[in-house]
Short mmCIF file of C-alpha atoms and ligand atoms in Angstrom, two decimals:
data_model
loop_
_atom_site.label_atom_id
_atom_site.label_comp_id
_atom_site.label_asym_id
_atom_site.label_seq_id
_atom_site.Cartn_x
_atom_site.Cartn_y
_atom_site.Cartn_z
CA UNK K 50 2.22 -9.35 16.06
CA UNK K 51 1.80 -5.65 16.83
CA UNK K 52 5.47 -5.40 17.88
CA UNK K 53 6.43 -6.83 14.54
CA UNK K 54 4.12 -4.39 12.81
CA UNK K 55 5.71 -1.46 14.63
CA UNK K 56 9.11 -2.69 13.61
CA UNK K 57 8.02 -2.97 9.98
CA UNK K 58 6.64 0.53 10.10
CA UNK K 59 9.90 1.79 11.54
CA UNK K 60 11.90 0.22 8.72
CA UNK K 61 9.60 1.73 6.10
CA UNK K 62 9.77 5.19 7.68
CA UNK K 63 13.54 5.00 8.02
CA UNK K 64 13.97 4.14 4.31
CA UNK K 65 11.51 6.82 3.21
CA UNK K 66 13.39 9.46 5.20
CA UNK K 67 16.83 8.35 4.06
CA UNK K 68 16.34 6.46 0.79
CA UNK K 69 19.29 4.40 -0.48
CA UNK K 70 20.66 4.82 -4.01
CA UNK K 71 18.59 7.99 -4.34
CA UNK K 72 20.39 9.83 -7.15
CA UNK K 73 20.69 9.68 -10.89
CA UNK K 74 23.19 7.40 -12.58
CA UNK K 75 25.70 8.96 -14.97
CA UNK K 76 26.51 5.66 -16.67
CA UNK K 77 22.93 4.33 -16.82
CA UNK K 78 22.16 2.44 -20.01
CA UNK K 79 18.50 1.85 -19.13
CA UNK K 80 16.07 4.31 -17.59
CA UNK K 81 12.30 4.24 -17.11
CA UNK K 82 9.69 6.43 -15.50
CA UNK K 83 6.74 5.26 -13.46
CA UNK K 84 3.69 7.10 -12.19
CA UNK K 85 1.01 5.91 -9.80
CA UNK K 86 -2.08 8.08 -10.41
CA UNK K 87 -3.86 6.66 -7.35
CA UNK K 88 -1.39 8.31 -5.00
CA UNK K 89 0.75 10.62 -7.12
CA UNK K 90 3.98 8.65 -6.64
CA UNK K 91 6.44 9.32 -9.46
CA UNK K 92 9.87 7.75 -9.86
CA UNK K 93 12.62 7.31 -12.39
CA UNK K 94 14.65 4.11 -12.14
CA UNK K 95 18.18 4.06 -13.58
CA UNK K 96 20.01 0.87 -14.47
CA UNK K 97 23.53 0.10 -15.48
CA UNK K 98 23.27 -3.33 -17.05
CA UNK K 99 26.38 -5.38 -17.68
CA UNK K 100 25.04 -8.07 -19.99
CA UNK K 101 22.25 -9.63 -17.96
CA UNK K 102 23.54 -8.37 -14.62
CA UNK K 103 22.31 -5.28 -12.80
CA UNK K 104 25.72 -3.73 -12.15
CA UNK K 105 24.23 -0.58 -10.64
CA UNK K 106 20.76 0.80 -9.94
CA UNK K 107 19.40 4.04 -8.54
CA UNK K 108 16.21 6.05 -8.46
CA UNK K 109 14.88 9.56 -8.15
CA UNK K 110 11.48 11.12 -7.70
CA UNK K 111 8.85 11.72 -5.09
CA UNK K 112 6.11 9.73 -3.45
CA UNK K 113 4.55 8.51 -0.23
CA UNK K 114 6.57 6.68 2.46
CA UNK K 115 5.59 3.22 1.18
CA UNK K 116 6.53 3.95 -2.44
CA UNK K 117 9.83 5.56 -1.51
CA UNK K 118 10.82 2.85 0.97
CA UNK K 119 9.89 0.18 -1.55
CA UNK K 120 12.05 1.79 -4.24
CA UNK K 121 14.91 2.22 -1.77
CA UNK K 122 14.88 -1.43 -0.66
CA UNK K 123 14.39 -2.64 -4.21
CA UNK K 124 17.60 -0.93 -5.33
CA UNK K 125 19.49 -2.52 -2.44
CA UNK K 126 18.25 -6.03 -3.11
CA UNK K 127 18.45 -5.96 -6.92
CA UNK K 128 21.98 -4.55 -7.22
CA UNK K 129 24.30 -7.28 -8.47
CA UNK K 130 21.45 -9.65 -9.36
CA UNK K 131 20.74 -11.03 -12.81
CA UNK K 132 17.73 -9.85 -14.78
CA UNK K 133 16.05 -13.23 -14.22
CA UNK K 134 16.66 -13.04 -10.45
CA UNK K 135 15.26 -9.50 -10.34
CA UNK K 136 12.14 -10.57 -12.21
CA UNK K 137 11.69 -13.55 -9.92
CA UNK K 138 11.96 -11.26 -6.87
CA UNK K 139 9.30 -8.96 -8.31
CA UNK K 140 7.01 -11.94 -8.81
CA UNK K 141 7.45 -12.98 -5.18
CA UNK K 142 7.14 -9.42 -3.90
CA UNK K 143 3.99 -8.92 -5.97
CA UNK K 144 2.43 -12.06 -4.50
CA UNK K 145 3.36 -10.88 -1.02
CA UNK K 146 1.79 -7.40 -1.27
CA UNK K 147 -1.34 -8.66 -3.02
CA UNK K 148 -1.83 -11.33 -0.35
CA UNK K 149 -1.47 -14.26 -2.71
CA UNK K 150 1.32 -15.81 -0.72
CA UNK K 151 0.09 -15.57 2.88
CA UNK K 152 1.30 -19.00 3.93
CA UNK K 153 4.90 -18.20 3.03
CA UNK K 154 4.70 -14.89 4.83
CA UNK K 155 7.53 -13.33 2.90
CA UNK K 156 10.21 -15.79 3.93
CA UNK K 157 13.28 -15.65 1.64
CA UNK K 158 12.30 -12.17 0.63
CA UNK K 159 14.48 -10.87 3.43
CA UNK K 160 13.88 -7.25 4.28
CA UNK K 161 11.13 -6.98 1.67
CA UNK K 162 8.89 -8.89 4.09
CA UNK K 163 8.22 -5.57 5.84
CA UNK K 164 5.73 -4.88 3.04
CA UNK K 165 3.52 -7.88 3.84
CA UNK K 166 1.08 -5.58 5.70
CA UNK K 167 0.34 -3.74 2.44
CA UNK K 168 -1.86 -6.67 1.35
CA UNK K 169 -4.44 -5.47 3.89
CA UNK K 170 -4.67 -2.12 2.09
CA UNK K 171 -5.47 -2.79 -1.59
CA UNK K 172 -5.32 0.94 -2.40
CA UNK K 173 -1.65 1.00 -1.38
CA UNK K 174 -0.53 -1.99 -3.43
CA UNK K 175 0.49 0.20 -6.37
CA UNK K 176 2.54 2.38 -4.01
CA UNK K 177 4.57 -0.71 -3.11
CA UNK K 178 4.85 -2.09 -6.64
CA UNK K 179 5.46 1.15 -8.60
CA UNK K 180 9.26 1.00 -8.40
CA UNK K 181 9.21 -2.68 -9.37
CA UNK K 182 6.98 -2.07 -12.40
CA UNK K 183 9.34 0.73 -13.36
CA UNK K 184 12.35 -1.57 -12.94
CA UNK K 185 10.61 -4.17 -15.10
CA UNK K 186 10.02 -1.56 -17.83
CA UNK K 187 13.69 -0.49 -17.68
CA UNK K 188 14.83 -4.12 -17.93
CA UNK K 189 12.65 -4.52 -21.01
CA UNK K 190 14.13 -1.40 -22.59
CA UNK K 191 10.91 0.61 -22.17
CA UNK K 192 11.08 4.23 -21.02
CA UNK K 193 7.73 4.27 -19.24
CA UNK K 194 6.15 1.77 -16.88
CA UNK K 195 2.57 0.67 -17.45
CA UNK K 196 0.71 -0.19 -14.27
CA UNK K 197 -1.93 -2.89 -14.52
CA UNK K 198 -5.52 -1.78 -13.77
CA UNK K 199 -5.96 -4.58 -11.26
CA UNK K 200 -3.43 -5.70 -8.69
ZN1 LIG F 64 1.87 6.08 -2.65
#
């Protein structure tokens, strides 16, 4: 298990050092900002929606390794998906990082499974979910994400 944990940590560090889709989006038609006061993570998520499909997605901002890696991987996995698929992924991801889905252990979530360890650190849950809450806000046409008090 510790080998797996090291590997997960490596993936998170690699994404936080070289985040994917880390730029603004000239043809964005949705954009939202998210802020995690617990840690100071702050991101803007840009979306180019084509009907109900996420044609393109990017983000900018600053935050801890977990928040940045989560945003980076989120943009990779959500690009090309429908709004409904993206929302379903967030639901699954949220269950994973809050430890509500331990028996499934992140299967089908692909690379996002590297965040399963976050469930052991409740204070870091919002770091992992910030980008997703911000995506959700952008999908709903909001300009600012609201983070729930309890996660
Ligand atoms: Zn953070």
